[in-house]
XYZ file of C-alpha atoms in Angstrom:
564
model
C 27.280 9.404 -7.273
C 25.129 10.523 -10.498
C 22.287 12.943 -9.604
C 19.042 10.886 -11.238
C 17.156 14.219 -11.738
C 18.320 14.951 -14.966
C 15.851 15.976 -17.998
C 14.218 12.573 -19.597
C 13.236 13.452 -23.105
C 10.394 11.220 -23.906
C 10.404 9.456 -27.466
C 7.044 9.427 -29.014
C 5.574 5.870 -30.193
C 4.891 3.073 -27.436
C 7.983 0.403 -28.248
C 9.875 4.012 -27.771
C 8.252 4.542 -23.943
C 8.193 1.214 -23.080
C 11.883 0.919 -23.781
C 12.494 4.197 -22.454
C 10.906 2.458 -18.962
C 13.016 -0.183 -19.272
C 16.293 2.108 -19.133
C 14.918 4.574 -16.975
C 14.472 1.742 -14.400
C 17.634 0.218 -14.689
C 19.740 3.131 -13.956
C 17.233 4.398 -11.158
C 17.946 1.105 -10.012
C 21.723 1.157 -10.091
C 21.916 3.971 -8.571
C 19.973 3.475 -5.760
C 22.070 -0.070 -5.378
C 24.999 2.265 -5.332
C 23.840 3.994 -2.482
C 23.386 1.568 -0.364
C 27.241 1.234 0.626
C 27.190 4.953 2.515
C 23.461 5.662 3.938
C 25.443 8.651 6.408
C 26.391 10.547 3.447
C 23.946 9.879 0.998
C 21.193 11.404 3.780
C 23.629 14.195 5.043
C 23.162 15.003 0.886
C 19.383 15.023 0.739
C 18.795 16.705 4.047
C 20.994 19.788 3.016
C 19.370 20.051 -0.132
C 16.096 20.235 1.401
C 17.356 22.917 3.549
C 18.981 24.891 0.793
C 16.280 24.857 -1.384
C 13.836 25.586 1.225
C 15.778 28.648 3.092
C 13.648 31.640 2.343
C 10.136 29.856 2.779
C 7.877 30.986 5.650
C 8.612 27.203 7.154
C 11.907 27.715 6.132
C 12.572 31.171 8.013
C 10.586 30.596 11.000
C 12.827 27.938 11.877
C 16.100 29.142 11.245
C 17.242 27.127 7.798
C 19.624 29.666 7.026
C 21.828 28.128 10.337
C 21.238 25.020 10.079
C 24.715 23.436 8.867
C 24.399 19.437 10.318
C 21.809 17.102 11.540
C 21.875 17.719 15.121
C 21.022 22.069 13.826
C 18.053 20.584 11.923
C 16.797 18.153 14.995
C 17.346 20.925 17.146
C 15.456 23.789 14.834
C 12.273 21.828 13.643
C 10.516 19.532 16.055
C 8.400 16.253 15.507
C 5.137 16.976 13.729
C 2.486 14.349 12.557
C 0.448 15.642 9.810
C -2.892 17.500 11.589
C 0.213 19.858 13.265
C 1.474 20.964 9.813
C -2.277 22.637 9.966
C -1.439 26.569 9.979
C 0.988 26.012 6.959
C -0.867 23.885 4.907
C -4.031 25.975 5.332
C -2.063 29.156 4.240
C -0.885 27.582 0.691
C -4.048 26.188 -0.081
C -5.459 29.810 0.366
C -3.322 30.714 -2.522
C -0.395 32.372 -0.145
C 3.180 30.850 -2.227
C 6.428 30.160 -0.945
C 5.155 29.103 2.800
C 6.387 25.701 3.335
C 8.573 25.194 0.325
C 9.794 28.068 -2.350
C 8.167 26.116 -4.971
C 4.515 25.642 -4.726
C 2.715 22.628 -4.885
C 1.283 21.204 -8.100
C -1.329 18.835 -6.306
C -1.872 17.764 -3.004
C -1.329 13.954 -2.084
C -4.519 12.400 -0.297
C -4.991 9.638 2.542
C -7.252 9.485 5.127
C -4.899 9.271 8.614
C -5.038 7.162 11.400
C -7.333 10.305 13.011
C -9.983 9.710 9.856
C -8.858 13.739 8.795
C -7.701 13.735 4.947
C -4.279 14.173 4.510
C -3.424 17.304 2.366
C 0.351 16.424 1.773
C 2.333 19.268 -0.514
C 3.766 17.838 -3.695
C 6.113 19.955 -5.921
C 7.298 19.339 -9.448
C 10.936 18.954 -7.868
C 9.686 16.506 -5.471
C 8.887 14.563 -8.056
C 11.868 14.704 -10.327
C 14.372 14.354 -7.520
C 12.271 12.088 -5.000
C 9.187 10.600 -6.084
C 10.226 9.180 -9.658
C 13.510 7.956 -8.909
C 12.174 5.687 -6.266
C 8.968 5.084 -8.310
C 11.174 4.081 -11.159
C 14.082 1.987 -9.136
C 11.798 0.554 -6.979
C 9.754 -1.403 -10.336
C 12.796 -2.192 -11.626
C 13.597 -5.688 -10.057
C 10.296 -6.993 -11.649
C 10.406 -5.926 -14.849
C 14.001 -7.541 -14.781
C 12.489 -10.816 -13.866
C 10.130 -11.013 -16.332
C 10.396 -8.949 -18.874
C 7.006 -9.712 -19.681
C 5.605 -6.965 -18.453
C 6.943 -4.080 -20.902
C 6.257 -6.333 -24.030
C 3.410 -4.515 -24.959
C 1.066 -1.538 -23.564
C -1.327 -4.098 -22.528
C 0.910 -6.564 -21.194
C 0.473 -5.009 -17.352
C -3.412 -5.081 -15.508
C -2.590 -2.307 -13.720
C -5.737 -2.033 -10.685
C -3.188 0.606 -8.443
C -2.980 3.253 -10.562
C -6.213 5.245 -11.933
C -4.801 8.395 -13.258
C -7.977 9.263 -15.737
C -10.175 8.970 -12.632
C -12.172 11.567 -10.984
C -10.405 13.637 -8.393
C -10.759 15.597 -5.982
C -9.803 19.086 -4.591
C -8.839 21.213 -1.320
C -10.875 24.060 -0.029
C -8.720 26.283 -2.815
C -9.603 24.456 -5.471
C -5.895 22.742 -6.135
C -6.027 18.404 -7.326
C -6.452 16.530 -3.658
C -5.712 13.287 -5.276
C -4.099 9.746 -4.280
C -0.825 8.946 -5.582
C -1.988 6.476 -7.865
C -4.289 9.137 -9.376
C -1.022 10.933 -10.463
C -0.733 12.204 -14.422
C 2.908 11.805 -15.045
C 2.508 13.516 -18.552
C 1.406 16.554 -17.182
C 4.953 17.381 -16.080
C 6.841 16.553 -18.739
C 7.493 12.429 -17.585
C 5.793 10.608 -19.796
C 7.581 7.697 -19.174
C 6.343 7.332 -16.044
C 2.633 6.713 -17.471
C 3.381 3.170 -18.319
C 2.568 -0.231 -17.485
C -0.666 -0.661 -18.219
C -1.763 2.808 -18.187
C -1.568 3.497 -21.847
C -3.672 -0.235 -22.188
C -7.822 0.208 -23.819
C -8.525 -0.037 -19.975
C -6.211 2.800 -18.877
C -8.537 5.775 -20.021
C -12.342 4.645 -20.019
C -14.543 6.327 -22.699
C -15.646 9.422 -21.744
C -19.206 7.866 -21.158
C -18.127 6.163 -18.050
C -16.490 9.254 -15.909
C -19.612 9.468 -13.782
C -18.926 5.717 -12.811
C -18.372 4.713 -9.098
C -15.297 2.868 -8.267
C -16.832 -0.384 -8.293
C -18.210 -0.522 -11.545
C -15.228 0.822 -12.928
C -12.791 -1.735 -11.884
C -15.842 -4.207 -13.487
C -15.230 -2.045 -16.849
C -11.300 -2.626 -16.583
C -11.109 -6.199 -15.988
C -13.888 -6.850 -18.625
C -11.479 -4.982 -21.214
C -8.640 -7.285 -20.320
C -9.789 -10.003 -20.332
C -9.676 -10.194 -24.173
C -6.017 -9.580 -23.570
C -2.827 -11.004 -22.938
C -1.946 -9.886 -19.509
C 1.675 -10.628 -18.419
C 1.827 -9.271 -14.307
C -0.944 -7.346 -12.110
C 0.277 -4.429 -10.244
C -1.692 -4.235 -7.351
C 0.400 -2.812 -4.918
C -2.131 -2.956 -2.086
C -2.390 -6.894 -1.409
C -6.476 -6.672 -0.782
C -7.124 -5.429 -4.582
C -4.641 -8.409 -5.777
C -6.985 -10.558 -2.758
C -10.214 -9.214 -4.777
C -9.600 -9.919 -8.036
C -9.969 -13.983 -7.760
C -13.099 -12.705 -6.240
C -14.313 -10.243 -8.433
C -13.902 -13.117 -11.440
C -16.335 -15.225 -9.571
C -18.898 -12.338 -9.469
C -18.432 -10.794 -12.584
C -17.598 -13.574 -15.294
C -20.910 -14.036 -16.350
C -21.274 -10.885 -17.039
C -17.504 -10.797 -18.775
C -18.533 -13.547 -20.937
C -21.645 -12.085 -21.910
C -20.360 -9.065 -23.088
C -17.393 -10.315 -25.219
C -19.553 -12.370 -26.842
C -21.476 -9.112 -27.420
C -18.919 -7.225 -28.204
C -20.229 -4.675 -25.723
C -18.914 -2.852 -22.654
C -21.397 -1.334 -20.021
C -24.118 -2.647 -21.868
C -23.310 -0.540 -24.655
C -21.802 -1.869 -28.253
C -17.990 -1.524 -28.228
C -16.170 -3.596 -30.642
C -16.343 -6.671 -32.337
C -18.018 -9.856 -31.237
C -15.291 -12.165 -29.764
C -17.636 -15.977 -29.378
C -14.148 -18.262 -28.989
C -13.034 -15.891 -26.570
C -16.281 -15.817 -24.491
C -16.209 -19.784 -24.801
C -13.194 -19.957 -23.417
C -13.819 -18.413 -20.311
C -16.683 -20.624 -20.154
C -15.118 -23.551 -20.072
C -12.875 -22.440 -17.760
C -15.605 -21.679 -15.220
C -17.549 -25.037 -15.596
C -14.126 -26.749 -15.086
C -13.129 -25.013 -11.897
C -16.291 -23.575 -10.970
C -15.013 -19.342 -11.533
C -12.482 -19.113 -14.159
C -8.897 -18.144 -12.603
C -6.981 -15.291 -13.748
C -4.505 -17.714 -15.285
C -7.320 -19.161 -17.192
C -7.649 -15.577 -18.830
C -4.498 -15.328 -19.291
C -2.594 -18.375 -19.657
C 0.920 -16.409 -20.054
C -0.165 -14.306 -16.431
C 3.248 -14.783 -14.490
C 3.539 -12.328 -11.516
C 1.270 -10.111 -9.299
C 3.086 -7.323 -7.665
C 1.784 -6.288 -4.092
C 3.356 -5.630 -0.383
C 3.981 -8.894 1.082
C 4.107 -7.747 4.532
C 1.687 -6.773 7.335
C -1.553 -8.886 7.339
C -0.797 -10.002 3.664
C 1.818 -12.196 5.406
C -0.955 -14.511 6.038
C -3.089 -14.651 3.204
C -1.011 -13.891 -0.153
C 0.424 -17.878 -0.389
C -3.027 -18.915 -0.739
C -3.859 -16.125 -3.235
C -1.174 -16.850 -5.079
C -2.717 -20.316 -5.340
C -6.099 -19.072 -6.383
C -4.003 -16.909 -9.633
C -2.478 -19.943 -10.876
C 0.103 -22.387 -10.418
C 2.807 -20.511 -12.634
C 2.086 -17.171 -10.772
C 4.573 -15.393 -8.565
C 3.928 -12.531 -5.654
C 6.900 -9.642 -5.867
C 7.086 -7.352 -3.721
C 6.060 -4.112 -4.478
C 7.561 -0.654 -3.075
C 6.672 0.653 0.385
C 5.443 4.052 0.916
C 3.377 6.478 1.836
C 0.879 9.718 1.023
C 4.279 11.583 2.677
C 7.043 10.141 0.672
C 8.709 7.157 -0.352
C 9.906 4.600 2.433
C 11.523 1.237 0.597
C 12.760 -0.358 -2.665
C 12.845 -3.941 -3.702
C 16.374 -4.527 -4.453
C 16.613 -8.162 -4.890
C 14.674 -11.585 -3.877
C 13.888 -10.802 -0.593
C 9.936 -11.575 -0.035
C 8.804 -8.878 2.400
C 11.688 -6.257 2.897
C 12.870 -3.353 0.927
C 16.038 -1.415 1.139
C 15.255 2.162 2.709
C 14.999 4.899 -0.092
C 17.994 6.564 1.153
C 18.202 9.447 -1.958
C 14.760 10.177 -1.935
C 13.863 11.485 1.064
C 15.790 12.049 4.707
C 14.597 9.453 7.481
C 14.689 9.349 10.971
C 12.895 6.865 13.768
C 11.500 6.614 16.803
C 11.729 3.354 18.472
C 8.193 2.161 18.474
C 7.795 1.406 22.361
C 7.923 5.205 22.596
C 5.401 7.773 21.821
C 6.042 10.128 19.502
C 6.982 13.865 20.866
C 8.022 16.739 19.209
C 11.336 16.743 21.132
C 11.236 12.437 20.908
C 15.097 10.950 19.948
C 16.083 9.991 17.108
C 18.272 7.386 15.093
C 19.014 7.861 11.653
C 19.472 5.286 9.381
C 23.194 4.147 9.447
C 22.237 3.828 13.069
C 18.953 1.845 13.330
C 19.280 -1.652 15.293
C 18.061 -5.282 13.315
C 14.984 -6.897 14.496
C 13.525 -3.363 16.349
C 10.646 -1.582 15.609
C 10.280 1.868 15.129
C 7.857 5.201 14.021
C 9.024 6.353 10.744
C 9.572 10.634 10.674
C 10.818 11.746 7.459
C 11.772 14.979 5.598
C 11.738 16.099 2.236
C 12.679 18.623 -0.483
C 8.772 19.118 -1.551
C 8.033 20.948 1.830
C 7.651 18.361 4.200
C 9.391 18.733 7.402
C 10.183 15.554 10.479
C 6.395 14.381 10.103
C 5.680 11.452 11.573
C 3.986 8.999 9.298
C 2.423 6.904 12.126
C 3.662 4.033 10.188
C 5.481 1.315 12.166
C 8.538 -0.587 10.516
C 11.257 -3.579 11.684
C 14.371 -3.434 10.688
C 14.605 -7.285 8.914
C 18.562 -6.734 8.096
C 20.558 -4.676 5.963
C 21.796 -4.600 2.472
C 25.621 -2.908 2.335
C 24.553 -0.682 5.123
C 21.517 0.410 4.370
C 18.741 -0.769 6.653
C 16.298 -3.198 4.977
C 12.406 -1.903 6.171
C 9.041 -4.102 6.573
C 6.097 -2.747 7.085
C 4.785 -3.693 10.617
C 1.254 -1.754 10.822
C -0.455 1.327 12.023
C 0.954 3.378 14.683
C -1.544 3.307 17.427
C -3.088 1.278 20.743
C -6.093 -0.488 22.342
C -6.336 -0.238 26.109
C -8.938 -1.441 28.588
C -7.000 -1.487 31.255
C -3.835 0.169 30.336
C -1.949 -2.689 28.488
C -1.803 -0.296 25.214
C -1.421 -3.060 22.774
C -0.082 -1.981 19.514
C -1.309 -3.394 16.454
C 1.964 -4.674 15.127
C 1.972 -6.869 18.906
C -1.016 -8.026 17.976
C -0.779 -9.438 14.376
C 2.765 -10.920 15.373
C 1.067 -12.907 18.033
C -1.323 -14.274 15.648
C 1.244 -15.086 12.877
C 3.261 -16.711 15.886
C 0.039 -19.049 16.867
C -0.569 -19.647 12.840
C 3.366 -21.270 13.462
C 2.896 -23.013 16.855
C -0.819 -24.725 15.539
C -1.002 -25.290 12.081
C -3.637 -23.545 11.174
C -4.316 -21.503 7.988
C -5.028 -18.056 8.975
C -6.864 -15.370 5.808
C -7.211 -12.530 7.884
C -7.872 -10.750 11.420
C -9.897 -7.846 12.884
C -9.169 -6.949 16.452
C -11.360 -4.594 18.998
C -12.187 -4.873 22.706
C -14.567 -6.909 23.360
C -17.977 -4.516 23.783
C -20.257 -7.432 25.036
C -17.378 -8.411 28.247
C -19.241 -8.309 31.632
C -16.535 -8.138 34.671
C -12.664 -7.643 33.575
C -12.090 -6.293 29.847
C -10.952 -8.490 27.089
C -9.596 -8.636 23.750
C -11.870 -10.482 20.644
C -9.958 -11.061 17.565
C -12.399 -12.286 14.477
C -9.775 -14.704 12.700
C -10.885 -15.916 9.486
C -9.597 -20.015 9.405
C -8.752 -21.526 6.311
C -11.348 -24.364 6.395
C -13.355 -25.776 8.753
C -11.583 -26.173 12.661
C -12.785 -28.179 15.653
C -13.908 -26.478 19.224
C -11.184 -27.874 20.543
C -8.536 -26.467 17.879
C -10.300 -23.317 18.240
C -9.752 -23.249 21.896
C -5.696 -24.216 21.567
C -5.107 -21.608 19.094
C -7.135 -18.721 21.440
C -4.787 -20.243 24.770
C -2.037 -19.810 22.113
C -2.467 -16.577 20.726
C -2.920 -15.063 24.560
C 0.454 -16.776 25.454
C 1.688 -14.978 22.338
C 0.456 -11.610 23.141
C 1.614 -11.256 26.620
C 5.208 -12.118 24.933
C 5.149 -9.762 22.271
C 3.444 -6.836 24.806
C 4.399 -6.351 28.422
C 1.636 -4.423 29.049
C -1.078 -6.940 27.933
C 1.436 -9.726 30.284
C 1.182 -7.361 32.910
C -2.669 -6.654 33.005
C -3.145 -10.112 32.699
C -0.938 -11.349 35.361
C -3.124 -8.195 37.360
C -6.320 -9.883 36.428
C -7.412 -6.728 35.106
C -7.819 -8.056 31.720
C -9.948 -11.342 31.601
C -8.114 -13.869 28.615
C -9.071 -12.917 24.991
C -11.929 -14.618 22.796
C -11.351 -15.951 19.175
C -14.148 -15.462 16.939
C -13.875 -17.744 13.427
C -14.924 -15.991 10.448
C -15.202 -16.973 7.063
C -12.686 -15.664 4.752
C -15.290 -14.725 2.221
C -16.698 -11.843 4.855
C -13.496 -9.797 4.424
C -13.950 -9.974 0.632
C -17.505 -8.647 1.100
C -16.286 -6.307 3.384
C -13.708 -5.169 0.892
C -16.571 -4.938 -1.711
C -18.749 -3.060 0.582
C -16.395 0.152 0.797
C -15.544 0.252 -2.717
C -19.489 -0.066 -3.146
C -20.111 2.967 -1.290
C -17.091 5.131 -3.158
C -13.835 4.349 -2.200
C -11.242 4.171 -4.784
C -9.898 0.549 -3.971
C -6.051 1.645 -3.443
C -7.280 3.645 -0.396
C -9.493 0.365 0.989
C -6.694 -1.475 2.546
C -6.241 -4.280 5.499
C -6.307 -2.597 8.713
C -6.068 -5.272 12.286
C -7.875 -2.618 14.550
C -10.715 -2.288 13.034
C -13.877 -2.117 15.710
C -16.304 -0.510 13.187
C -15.846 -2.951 10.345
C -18.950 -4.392 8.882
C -17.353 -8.062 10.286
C -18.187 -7.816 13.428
C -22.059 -6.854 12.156
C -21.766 -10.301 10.408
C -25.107 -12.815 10.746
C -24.575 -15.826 13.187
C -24.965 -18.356 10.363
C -22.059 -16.640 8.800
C -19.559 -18.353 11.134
C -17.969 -21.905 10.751
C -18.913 -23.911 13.604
């Protein structure tokens, strides 16, 4: 198989790049597709690689590299880490001490706040990103821009609300870029390629008047540029910024209007006067009440965003809400620690596990993770199980669990096909441990067994409960619902959890946990919620759907707020 790390000379004017994308794509794509026919050898390849090249390291020496010859060496030299344990090492490179984890030292450090609330510091190298990152960065956007083609017609063709690379950022104690992925400057090694769709669009670098703006007026600023555009496909990789957007129209497009008819952005002339363009958007709004985002942009085919987790339940409807002609893709799972999955064909909520990027191992998810836990690899993962995702990779990253949770959905060749399940993690009043993936598939199961239209959840022990425990969900239903429906979906949803969790059956059957309570929310309150956060400074790819959530400003909500 072709090594996909080669030198990519970028050509110069933007038909040039965006064609360059196109190719680039393509053959990430075929290779990876190539791949998936031997995932033993393929990972025995990237494994070794990340051994060789990371030999003489401090990381590399204190745990023997130079003997480690096979899998079994390498499980039996390095144990299971999640990220706070990776502590001593990290804290030495960011001092300024080099070759400690990898040879190579980092060029910026990838951010996320983990399941804990510490930021992530995770190592990135300039070879992790040639040889791992980009290659699945580049494969895995490959299926849509084959479908519609659309999206590399022009520089503006993409609304791109994932990836803010002219954004502030931040930086670790020693002064190195603490950033997001999506904050990521391609062109700063070499890859300009990589800075397209919808990066090199009027919105993609703000004037220089607008750096000191917060998150939330920014995104305002970016949608009020396109919208005098022709916008082909929104990449919002995280489903609640595609969610927002319908929303954000609704707030903002008097506002929009206002200044296109200006010509002004921020309050501040910008360019021309467009009056049919602002009357257009008018008319849209006193016709439907907000304008939709195909009403902007009558040519707007697909929105690209992960389709699994709680998204599950609510992206049909916001599909809906874009337009009738508009499509949901799938968009690539990963993480702040390295890629996970690929979309390699139609399949709505499953990618095929990034086999050449980085080397995987799991943890079946009833189990806790250990630093001496077992492990199955990925030519020997089971269909329909969950498990703890543990990866390793060439930048300097070594078995660290991810605390994400995956199912195995099927395989493609033999290569397992991953969907995201949740966070790892458990609620426990009287020692059920429910997991949040238990919890969310119960409710998707009672959205099956009664009909109803389900938004979106947040879960948390009950706080008020006098006597035994209990669980409170706060469901958001589609529409108005009867006391009585209300009262068949809660009998529902605890029949479903004591099937998906035996200890929630068990405690129950104990009477040490007293049957949960449903509380109906209106959809609108996770939107505000949403809002909220960005409001007060988060950058909205970090502000994501999360089930156990027992400090969200939902449960705070006013009593009026709730459907009766």
């Amino acid at each position: 198989m072709q090594t996909s790390h080669a030198k990519h000379a970028a050509p110069g004017t933007p038909s040039d790049l965006r064609a360059a994308f196109r190719r680039r794509a393509r053959d990430e794509l075929a290779r990876l597709r190539e791949a998936l026919a031997d995932p033993e050898a393929v990972q025995s390849t990237v494994l070794a690689a990340a051994v060789e090249a990371n030999r003489d390291s401090a990381f590399g020496r204190s745990h023997g590299f130079s003997a480690v010859t096979s899998v079994d060496d390498y499980r039996a030299a390095v144990p299971i880490r999640v990220h706070e344990e990776f502590a001593p090492w990290l804290d030495r490179v960011i001092d300024g001490e080099s070759g400690v984890l990898s040879c190579e030292d980092p060029v910026v450090y990838f951010s996320s706040s983990g399941t804990t609330g510490v930021e992530k510091r995770i190592p990135v190298t300039v070879t992790y990103l040639k040889r791992s990152f980009l290659p699945f960065y580049f494969s895995a956007l490959a299926t849509a821009v084959e479908r519609y083609p659309g999206m590399t017609a022009a520089d503006d063709s993409v609304l791109n609300l994932w990836q803010d690379p002219f954004s502030r950022t931040g930086c670790t104690e020693g002064g190195q870029p603490h950033i997001g992925a999506s904050q990521i400057d391609f062109g700063r090694i070499g890859e300009d390629v990589a800075t397209g769709l919808g990066n090199r669009a009027p919105w993609g670098r703000l004037p220089e008047r607008f750096d000191e703006s917060d998150p939330w007026e920014r995104t305002y600023l970016r949608l009020r540029l396109a919208a005098e555009h022709d916008i082909r496909a929104v990449v919002a990789v995280n489903p609640a910024i595609a969610a927002a957007l319908p929303y954000q129209l609704g707030l903002w497009w008097q506002r929009i209007v206002k200044e296109v008819r200006d010509g002004t952005l921020g309050g501040t002339p910008f360019r021309e006067p467009a009056p049919d363009r602002a009357r257009m958007i008018e008319q849209a709004a006193r016709r439907f009440g907000v304008p939709r985002p195909c009403d902007l942009w009558p040519r707007l085919d697909a929105v690209l965003a992960w389709t699994c987790y709680t998204a599950r339940l609510y992206l049909p409807r916001v599909a809906h809400r874009y337009g009738p002609r508009v499509r949901v893709l799938p968009a690539p799972l990963g993480s702040c620690e390295g890629p996970l999955a690929a979309p390699v064909d139609r399949h709505l909520t499953a990618g095929a596990l990034a086999t050449p990027s980085c080397f995987y191992e799991f943890v079946p998810a009833e189990e806790d993770i250990r630093g001496d836990a077992g492990t199955v690899l990925a030519h020997e993962v089971e269909q329909g199980r969950d498990y703890h995702v543990v990866l390793s990779h060439i930048g300097g990253l070594y078995r660290c669990a991810t605390r994400d949770i995956v199912r195995v959905a099927g395989f493609v060749g033999r290569t397992p096909r991953i969907e995201y399940c949740g966070r790892d993690g458990t609620l426990s009043a009287a020692g059920e441990r429910l997991r949040e993936h238990e919890a969310l598939r119960a409710v998707s199961a009672a959205v099956t067994d009664t009909g109803l239209e389900v938004g979106n959840l947040a879960w948390r022990l009950d706080p008020a409960k006098a006597g035994a425990p209990s669980h409170q969900a706060a469901v958001a239903f589609h529409g108005r619902i009867t006391g009585v429906e209300r009262q068949v979906f809660t009998r529902v949803l605890d029949a479903r959890l004591a099937e998906e969790s035996a200890g929630y059956r068990r405690a129950r059957e104990q009477g040490a946990l007293d049957p949960l309570s449903v509380v109906p929310v209106k959809p609108e309150l996770f939107l505000r919620d949403w809002r909220r956060r960005v409001e007060a400074g988060e950058r909205p790819p970090r502000v994501k759907d999360r089930v156990f959530r027992s400090d969200s400003s939902i449960w705070a909500r006013p009593d009026e707020e709730q459907p009766r």
